[in-house]
PDB file of C-alpha atoms in Angstrom:
ATOM      1  CA  VAL A 818     -76.581-144.307 -18.166  1.00 67.00           C
ATOM      2  CA  VAL A 819     -75.474-141.220 -15.717  1.00 77.00           C
ATOM      3  CA  THR A 820     -73.830-142.520 -12.718  1.00 80.00           C
ATOM      4  CA  ASN A 821     -73.381-138.903 -11.061  1.00 85.00           C
ATOM      5  CA  PRO A 822     -76.682-137.775  -9.375  1.00 83.00           C
ATOM      6  CA  THR A 823     -76.027-134.206  -9.752  1.00 85.00           C
ATOM      7  CA  VAL A 824     -75.961-134.483 -13.644  1.00 89.00           C
ATOM      8  CA  ALA A 825     -78.791-136.972 -13.568  1.00 88.00           C
ATOM      9  CA  CYS A 826     -80.647-134.295 -11.691  1.00 89.00           C
ATOM     10  CA  VAL A 827     -79.690-131.538 -14.048  1.00 91.00           C
ATOM     11  CA  LEU A 828     -80.352-133.964 -17.134  1.00 92.00           C
ATOM     12  CA  LEU A 829     -84.023-134.533 -15.718  1.00 92.00           C
ATOM     13  CA  GLN A 830     -84.569-131.057 -15.408  1.00 94.00           C
ATOM     14  CA  LEU A 831     -84.140-130.160 -19.028  1.00 94.00           C
ATOM     15  CA  LEU A 832     -86.145-133.089 -20.027  1.00 94.00           C
ATOM     16  CA  LEU A 833     -88.817-131.552 -17.800  1.00 94.00           C
ATOM     17  CA  LEU A 834     -88.501-128.454 -19.618  1.00 94.00           C
ATOM     18  CA  ILE A 835     -88.692-129.826 -22.838  1.00 94.00           C
ATOM     19  CA  CYS A 836     -91.442-131.654 -22.021  1.00 93.00           C
ATOM     20  CA  GLN A 837     -93.097-128.631 -20.609  1.00 92.00           C
ATOM     21  CA  HIS A 838     -93.212-126.944 -23.780  1.00 92.00           C
ATOM     22  CA  SER A 839     -95.945-128.700 -25.901  1.00 91.00           C
ATOM     23  CA  PRO A 840     -97.666-131.706 -25.867  1.00 91.00           C
ATOM     24  CA  SER A 841     -95.624-133.284 -29.226  1.00 92.00           C
ATOM     25  CA  SER A 842     -92.515-132.351 -27.247  1.00 93.00           C
ATOM     26  CA  ALA A 843     -93.741-134.802 -24.245  1.00 93.00           C
ATOM     27  CA  GLY A 844     -94.694-136.957 -26.891  1.00 93.00           C
ATOM     28  CA  ALA A 845     -90.867-137.574 -28.616  1.00 93.00           C
ATOM     29  CA  ILE A 846     -89.105-137.816 -25.233  1.00 93.00           C
ATOM     30  CA  TYR A 847     -91.732-140.556 -24.228  1.00 92.00           C
ATOM     31  CA  ASN A 848     -90.978-142.002 -28.026  1.00 92.00           C
ATOM     32  CA  SER A 849     -87.503-141.811 -26.592  1.00 91.00           C
ATOM     33  CA  PRO A 850     -85.779-145.809 -27.200  1.00 91.00           C
ATOM     34  CA  GLY A 851     -85.072-146.852 -23.883  1.00 89.00           C
ATOM     35  CA  LEU A 852     -85.401-143.863 -21.771  1.00 89.00           C
ATOM     36  CA  LEU A 853     -88.548-144.876 -19.773  1.00 86.00           C
ATOM     37  CA  ASP A 854     -87.008-148.254 -19.593  1.00 86.00           C
ATOM     38  CA  CYS A 855     -83.911-146.606 -18.063  1.00 87.00           C
ATOM     39  CA  LEU A 856     -85.762-144.429 -15.649  1.00 85.00           C
ATOM     40  CA  GLN A 857     -87.650-147.026 -13.949  1.00 84.00           C
ATOM     41  CA  SER A 858     -85.220-149.324 -13.728  1.00 84.00           C
ATOM     42  CA  LYS A 859     -82.005-146.755 -12.140  1.00 83.00           C
ATOM     43  CA  TYR A 860     -84.233-144.709 -10.411  1.00 78.00           C
ATOM     44  CA  ILE A 861     -87.737-146.349  -9.584  1.00 78.00           C
ATOM     45  CA  GLN A 862     -87.252-150.511  -8.935  1.00 72.00           C
ATOM     46  CA  GLY A 863     -83.381-149.605  -8.310  1.00 63.00           C
ATOM     47  CA  GLY A 864     -84.292-147.247  -5.861  1.00 53.00           C
ATOM     48  CA  ALA A 865     -87.192-148.857  -3.943  1.00 43.00           C
ATOM     49  CA  ALA A 866     -85.286-151.919  -3.456  1.00 39.00           C
ATOM     50  CA  GLY A 867     -82.476-151.062  -1.050  1.00 38.00           C
ATOM     51  CA  ALA A 868     -84.062-148.533   1.180  1.00 39.00           C
ATOM     52  CA  SER A 869     -84.780-148.714   4.370  1.00 36.00           C
ATOM     53  CA  SER A 870     -85.834-146.490   7.267  1.00 37.00           C
ATOM     54  CA  GLY A 871     -84.298-145.960  10.315  1.00 36.00           C
ATOM     55  CA  GLU A 872     -84.638-143.857  13.045  1.00 37.00           C
ATOM     56  CA  GLY A 873     -83.232-140.272  12.086  1.00 39.00           C
ATOM     57  CA  GLY A 874     -80.911-141.900   9.454  1.00 42.00           C
ATOM     58  CA  ASN A 875     -80.606-142.311   5.841  1.00 42.00           C
ATOM     59  CA  ASP A 876     -82.517-144.703   4.296  1.00 43.00           C
ATOM     60  CA  GLY A 877     -80.107-145.191   1.378  1.00 46.00           C
ATOM     61  CA  GLY A 878     -81.452-142.767  -1.375  1.00 48.00           C
ATOM     62  CA  GLY A 879     -80.346-139.520   0.671  1.00 48.00           C
ATOM     63  CA  VAL A 880     -83.178-138.647   2.480  1.00 46.00           C
ATOM     64  CA  THR A 881     -82.382-137.830   6.312  1.00 50.00           C
ATOM     65  CA  ARG A 882     -85.697-137.759   8.186  1.00 49.00           C
ATOM     66  CA  THR A 883     -85.381-136.015  11.353  1.00 56.00           C
ATOM     67  CA  LYS A 884     -87.191-137.358  14.297  1.00 57.00           C
ATOM     68  CA  GLU A 885     -86.592-134.314  16.380  1.00 60.00           C
ATOM     69  CA  ALA A 886     -88.421-132.110  13.738  1.00 54.00           C
ATOM     70  CA  ALA A 887     -91.137-134.374  13.735  1.00 55.00           C
ATOM     71  CA  GLU A 888     -91.495-134.051  17.496  1.00 61.00           C
ATOM     72  CA  ARG A 889     -91.209-130.178  17.583  1.00 60.00           C
ATOM     73  CA  ARG A 890     -94.449-130.137  14.878  1.00 57.00           C
ATOM     74  CA  GLY A 891     -96.933-132.233  17.226  1.00 61.00           C
ATOM     75  CA  GLY A 892     -95.325-135.746  15.725  1.00 55.00           C
ATOM     76  CA  GLY A 893     -97.702-135.086  12.360  1.00 55.00           C
ATOM     77  CA  VAL A 894     -95.057-133.429   9.844  1.00 55.00           C
ATOM     78  CA  VAL A 895     -91.911-134.882   8.727  1.00 56.00           C
ATOM     79  CA  TYR A 896     -89.481-132.918   7.727  1.00 54.00           C
ATOM     80  CA  ILE A 897     -86.832-134.642   5.305  1.00 61.00           C
ATOM     81  CA  ARG A 898     -83.564-133.021   4.179  1.00 65.00           C
ATOM     82  CA  CYS A 899     -83.156-134.508   0.609  1.00 71.00           C
ATOM     83  CA  GLY A 900     -80.123-135.782  -1.268  1.00 76.00           C
ATOM     84  CA  PRO A 901     -79.278-135.837  -5.043  1.00 77.00           C
ATOM     85  CA  GLU A 902     -80.326-139.226  -5.301  1.00 78.00           C
ATOM     86  CA  CYS A 903     -83.247-138.877  -3.791  1.00 78.00           C
ATOM     87  CA  ARG A 904     -84.022-135.185  -5.845  1.00 84.00           C
ATOM     88  CA  THR A 905     -83.260-137.606  -8.799  1.00 85.00           C
ATOM     89  CA  ARG A 906     -86.440-139.989  -8.136  1.00 83.00           C
ATOM     90  CA  ILE A 907     -88.425-136.872  -7.181  1.00 84.00           C
ATOM     91  CA  LEU A 908     -87.270-135.028 -10.871  1.00 89.00           C
ATOM     92  CA  VAL A 909     -88.451-139.031 -11.947  1.00 88.00           C
ATOM     93  CA  MET A 910     -91.640-139.042 -10.214  1.00 88.00           C
ATOM     94  CA  ARG A 911     -92.335-135.114 -11.751  1.00 91.00           C
ATOM     95  CA  LEU A 912     -91.647-136.079 -15.350  1.00 92.00           C
ATOM     96  CA  LEU A 913     -93.740-139.084 -15.243  1.00 91.00           C
ATOM     97  CA  ARG A 914     -96.933-136.840 -13.907  1.00 91.00           C
ATOM     98  CA  LEU A 915     -96.321-134.368 -16.753  1.00 93.00           C
ATOM     99  CA  LEU A 916     -96.145-137.118 -19.220  1.00 92.00           C
ATOM    100  CA  SER A 917     -99.152-138.468 -17.913  1.00 91.00           C
ATOM    101  CA  LEU A 918    -100.825-135.157 -17.790  1.00 92.00           C
ATOM    102  CA  MET A 919     -99.709-134.472 -21.612  1.00 90.00           C
ATOM    103  CA  SER A 920    -101.865-137.027 -23.367  1.00 88.00           C
ATOM    104  CA  ARG A 921    -104.163-139.425 -22.010  1.00 91.00           C
ATOM    105  CA  ASP A 922    -102.941-142.200 -24.232  1.00 91.00           C
ATOM    106  CA  MET A 923     -99.676-141.754 -22.823  1.00 90.00           C
ATOM    107  CA  CYS A 924    -101.052-142.156 -19.044  1.00 90.00           C
ATOM    108  CA  LEU A 925    -103.118-145.276 -19.985  1.00 91.00           C
ATOM    109  CA  SER A 926     -99.601-146.545 -21.107  1.00 90.00           C
ATOM    110  CA  LEU A 927     -97.718-146.113 -18.458  1.00 88.00           C
ATOM    111  CA  HIS A 928    -100.713-147.120 -15.985  1.00 89.00           C
ATOM    112  CA  ASN A 929    -100.665-150.536 -17.491  1.00 89.00           C
ATOM    113  CA  VAL A 930     -96.737-150.816 -17.492  1.00 85.00           C
ATOM    114  CA  GLY A 931     -97.414-150.286 -13.889  1.00 84.00           C
ATOM    115  CA  ILE A 932     -94.765-147.813 -13.534  1.00 85.00           C
ATOM    116  CA  PHE A 933     -97.009-145.931 -11.339  1.00 82.00           C
ATOM    117  CA  GLU A 934     -97.369-148.510  -9.019  1.00 82.00           C
ATOM    118  CA  SER A 935     -93.529-149.031  -8.635  1.00 81.00           C
ATOM    119  CA  ALA A 936     -92.918-145.246  -8.520  1.00 76.00           C
ATOM    120  CA  LYS A 937     -95.024-144.839  -5.128  1.00 75.00           C
ATOM    121  CA  GLN A 938     -93.201-147.425  -3.393  1.00 72.00           C
ATOM    122  CA  HIS A 939     -90.096-145.433  -2.491  1.00 62.00           C
ATOM    123  CA  LEU A 940     -92.997-142.003  -1.226  1.00 64.00           C
ATOM    124  CA  LEU A 941     -94.514-144.528   1.091  1.00 61.00           C
ATOM    125  CA  LEU A 942     -91.296-145.598   3.426  1.00 55.00           C
ATOM    126  CA  PRO A 943     -92.444-145.506   7.223  1.00 50.00           C
ATOM    127  CA  PHE A 944     -91.188-143.443   9.448  1.00 45.00           C
ATOM    128  CA  SER A 945     -89.819-145.728  12.581  1.00 44.00           C
ATOM    129  CA  SER A 946     -90.828-142.913  15.497  1.00 45.00           C
ATOM    130  CA  GLY A 947     -89.227-145.263  18.488  1.00 46.00           C
ATOM    131  CA  SER A 948     -89.975-145.594  22.341  1.00 43.00           C
ATOM    132  CA  HIS A 949     -91.817-142.531  23.617  1.00 43.00           C
TER     133      HIS A 949
END
């Protein structure tokens, strides 16, 4: 397990490049022993569990929400500055998406495990706009 988020980003980008090469290389990544379990426990379930949304603050995953930027745009869009830990979770989501696009069997298997539902949880954090 890689503890440095920057190194994890580089490794995930490498996995994405390999996965994009062909369906057989995506299958090799999918069938890697313990890889998906590690990604799910470290970056999906572990990342979503400790997240708390604060007003204009950091949610624990390297995401900084800027309330002022949202207000400038009419409150409809929230700008997010993403740190390395958040970037790793985004790359894990991209990897899961790419694996699901490569094979119907992989997609159904990932869906049946519930990895997509748990992965979506950290993307749906509420934004507290405070009092106006």
